[in-house]
PDB file of C-alpha atoms in Angstrom:
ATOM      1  CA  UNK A   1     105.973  91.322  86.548  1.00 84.00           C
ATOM      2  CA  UNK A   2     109.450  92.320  87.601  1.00 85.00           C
ATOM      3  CA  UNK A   3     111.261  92.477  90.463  1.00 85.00           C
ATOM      4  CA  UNK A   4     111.058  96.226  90.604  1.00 89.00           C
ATOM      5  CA  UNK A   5     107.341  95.597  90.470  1.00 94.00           C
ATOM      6  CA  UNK A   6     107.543  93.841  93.988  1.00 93.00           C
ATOM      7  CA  UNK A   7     109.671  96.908  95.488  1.00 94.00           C
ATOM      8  CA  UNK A   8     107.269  99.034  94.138  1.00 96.00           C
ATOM      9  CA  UNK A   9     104.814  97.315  95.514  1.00 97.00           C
ATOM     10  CA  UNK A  10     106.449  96.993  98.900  1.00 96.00           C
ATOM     11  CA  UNK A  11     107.611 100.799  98.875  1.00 96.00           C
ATOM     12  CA  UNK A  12     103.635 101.711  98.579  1.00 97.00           C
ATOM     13  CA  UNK A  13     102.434  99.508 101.130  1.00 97.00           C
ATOM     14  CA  UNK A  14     105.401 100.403 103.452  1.00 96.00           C
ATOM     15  CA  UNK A  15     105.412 104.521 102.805  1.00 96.00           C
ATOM     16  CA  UNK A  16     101.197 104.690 102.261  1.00 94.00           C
ATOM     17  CA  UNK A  17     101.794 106.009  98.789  1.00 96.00           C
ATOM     18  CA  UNK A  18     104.764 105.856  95.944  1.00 96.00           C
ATOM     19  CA  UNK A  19     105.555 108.543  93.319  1.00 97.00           C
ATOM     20  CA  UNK A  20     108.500 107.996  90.707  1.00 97.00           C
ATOM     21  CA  UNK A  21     110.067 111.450  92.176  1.00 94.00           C
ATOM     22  CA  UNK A  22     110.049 110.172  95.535  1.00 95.00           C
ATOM     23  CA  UNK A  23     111.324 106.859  95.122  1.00 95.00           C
ATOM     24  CA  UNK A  24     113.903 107.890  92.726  1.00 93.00           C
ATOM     25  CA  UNK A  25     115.352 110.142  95.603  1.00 91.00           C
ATOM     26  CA  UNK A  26     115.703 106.871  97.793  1.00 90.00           C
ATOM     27  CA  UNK A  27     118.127 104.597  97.600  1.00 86.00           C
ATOM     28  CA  UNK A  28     116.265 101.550  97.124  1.00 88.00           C
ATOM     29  CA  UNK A  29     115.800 101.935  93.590  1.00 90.00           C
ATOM     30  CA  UNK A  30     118.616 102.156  91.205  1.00 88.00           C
ATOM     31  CA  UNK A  31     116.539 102.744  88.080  1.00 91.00           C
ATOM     32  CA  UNK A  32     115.641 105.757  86.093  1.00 93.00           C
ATOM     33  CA  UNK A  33     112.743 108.054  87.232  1.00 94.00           C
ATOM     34  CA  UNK A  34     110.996 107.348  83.729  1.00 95.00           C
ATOM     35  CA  UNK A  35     111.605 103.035  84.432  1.00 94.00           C
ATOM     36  CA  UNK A  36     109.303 103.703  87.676  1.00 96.00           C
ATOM     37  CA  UNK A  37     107.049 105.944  86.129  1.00 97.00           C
ATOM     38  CA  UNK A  38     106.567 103.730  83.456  1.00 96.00           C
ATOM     39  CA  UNK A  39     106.014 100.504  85.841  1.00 96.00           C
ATOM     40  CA  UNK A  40     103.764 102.417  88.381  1.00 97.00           C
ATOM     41  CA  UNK A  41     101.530 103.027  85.359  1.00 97.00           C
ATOM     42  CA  UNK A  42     101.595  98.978  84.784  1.00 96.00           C
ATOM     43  CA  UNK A  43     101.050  97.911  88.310  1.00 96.00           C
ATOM     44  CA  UNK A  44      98.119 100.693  88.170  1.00 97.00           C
ATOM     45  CA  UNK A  45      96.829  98.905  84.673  1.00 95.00           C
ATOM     46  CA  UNK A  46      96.938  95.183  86.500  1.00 95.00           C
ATOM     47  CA  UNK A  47      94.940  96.432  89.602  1.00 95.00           C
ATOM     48  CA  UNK A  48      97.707  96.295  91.974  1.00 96.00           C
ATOM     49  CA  UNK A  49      98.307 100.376  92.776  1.00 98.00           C
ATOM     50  CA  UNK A  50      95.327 102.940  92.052  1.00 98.00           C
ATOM     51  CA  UNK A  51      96.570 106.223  90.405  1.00 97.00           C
ATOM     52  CA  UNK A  52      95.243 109.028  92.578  1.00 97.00           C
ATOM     53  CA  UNK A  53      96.701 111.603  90.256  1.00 95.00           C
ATOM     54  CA  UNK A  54      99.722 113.969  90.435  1.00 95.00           C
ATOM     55  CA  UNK A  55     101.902 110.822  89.591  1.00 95.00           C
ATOM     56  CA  UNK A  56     101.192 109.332  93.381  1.00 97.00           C
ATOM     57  CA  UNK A  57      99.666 106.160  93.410  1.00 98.00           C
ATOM     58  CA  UNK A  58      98.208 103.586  96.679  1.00 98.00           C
ATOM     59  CA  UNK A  59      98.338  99.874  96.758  1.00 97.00           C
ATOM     60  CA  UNK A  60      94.883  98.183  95.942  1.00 97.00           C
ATOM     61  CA  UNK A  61      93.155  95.127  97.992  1.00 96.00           C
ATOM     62  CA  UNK A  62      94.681  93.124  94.756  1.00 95.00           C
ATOM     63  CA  UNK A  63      98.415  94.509  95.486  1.00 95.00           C
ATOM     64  CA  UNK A  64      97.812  93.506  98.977  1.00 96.00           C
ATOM     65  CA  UNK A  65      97.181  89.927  98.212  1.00 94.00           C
ATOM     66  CA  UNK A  66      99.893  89.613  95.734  1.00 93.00           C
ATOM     67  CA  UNK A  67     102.309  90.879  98.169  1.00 92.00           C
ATOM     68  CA  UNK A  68     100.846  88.315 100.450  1.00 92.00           C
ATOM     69  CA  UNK A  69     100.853  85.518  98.114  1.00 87.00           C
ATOM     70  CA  UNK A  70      97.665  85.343  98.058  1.00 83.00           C
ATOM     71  CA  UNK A  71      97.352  86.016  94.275  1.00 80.00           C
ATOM     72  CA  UNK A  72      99.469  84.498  91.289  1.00 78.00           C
ATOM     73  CA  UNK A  73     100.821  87.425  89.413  1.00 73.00           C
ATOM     74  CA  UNK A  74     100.218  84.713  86.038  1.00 76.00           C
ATOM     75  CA  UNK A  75      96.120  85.246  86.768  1.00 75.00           C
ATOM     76  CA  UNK A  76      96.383  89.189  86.372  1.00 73.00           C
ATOM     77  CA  UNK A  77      96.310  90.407  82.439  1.00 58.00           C
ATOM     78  CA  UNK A  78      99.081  89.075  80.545  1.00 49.00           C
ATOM     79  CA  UNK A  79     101.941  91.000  79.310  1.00 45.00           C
ATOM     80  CA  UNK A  80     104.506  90.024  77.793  1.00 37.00           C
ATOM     81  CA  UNK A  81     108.346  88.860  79.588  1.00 38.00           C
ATOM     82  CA  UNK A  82     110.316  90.850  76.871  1.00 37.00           C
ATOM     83  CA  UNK A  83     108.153  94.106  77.234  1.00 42.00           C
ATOM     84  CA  UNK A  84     108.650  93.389  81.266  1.00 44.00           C
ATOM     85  CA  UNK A  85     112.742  92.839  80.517  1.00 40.00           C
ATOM     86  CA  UNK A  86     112.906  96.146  78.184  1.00 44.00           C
ATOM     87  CA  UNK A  87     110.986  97.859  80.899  1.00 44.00           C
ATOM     88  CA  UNK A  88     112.783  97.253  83.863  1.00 42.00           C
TER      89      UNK A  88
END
C-alpha cells in the first residue's frame, strides 16, 4: 500500500465513486493520470474499490474497514514495497 492508496481510498468514500480522469483534474493528487489508473486497478485487485467499469470504481465493505482501521493492510494479498515505490 501507498499513501496515494489511502487518498484514493478516502477520495472514493468521500465523492461516492473515483475515476483517474476525475481525480487527476483535482488538486489533491499530484500524480500522473496513468499512476492512479494503475493503483485504482490494485486497490480493485486487494478488495478495497470494486471496478464498475468505464474506469469508475466504489469503495468495498473491505476499503471501509481499512480506512477505519479496522483491517491491517499486511493481511490483504501481498505485493511487493518496491513494485508499491515504482508505482506511486
Amino acid at each position: 500500500m501507498t499513501i496515494w492508496d489511502d487518498r484514493i481510498l478516502e477520495w472514493a468514500q468521500q465523492n461516492e465513486s473515483a475515476s483517474a480522469a476525475v481525480m487527476k483534474d483535482s488538486e489533491y493528487f499530484q500524480v500522473s493520470r496513468s499512476s492512479l489508473s494503475r493503483r485504482l486497478k490494485k486497490l480493485s485487485e486487494k478488495g478495497l474499490l470494486q471496478h464498475l467499469g468505464n474506469g469508475v470504481y466504489v469503495i468495498t465493505a473491505i476499503g471501509e474497514d481499512y480506512l477505519e482501521g479496522d483491517l491491517d493492510a499486511k493481511s490483504l494479498n501481498s505485493e511487493s514495497s518496491s513494485e508499491d515505490t515504482a508505482s506511486a
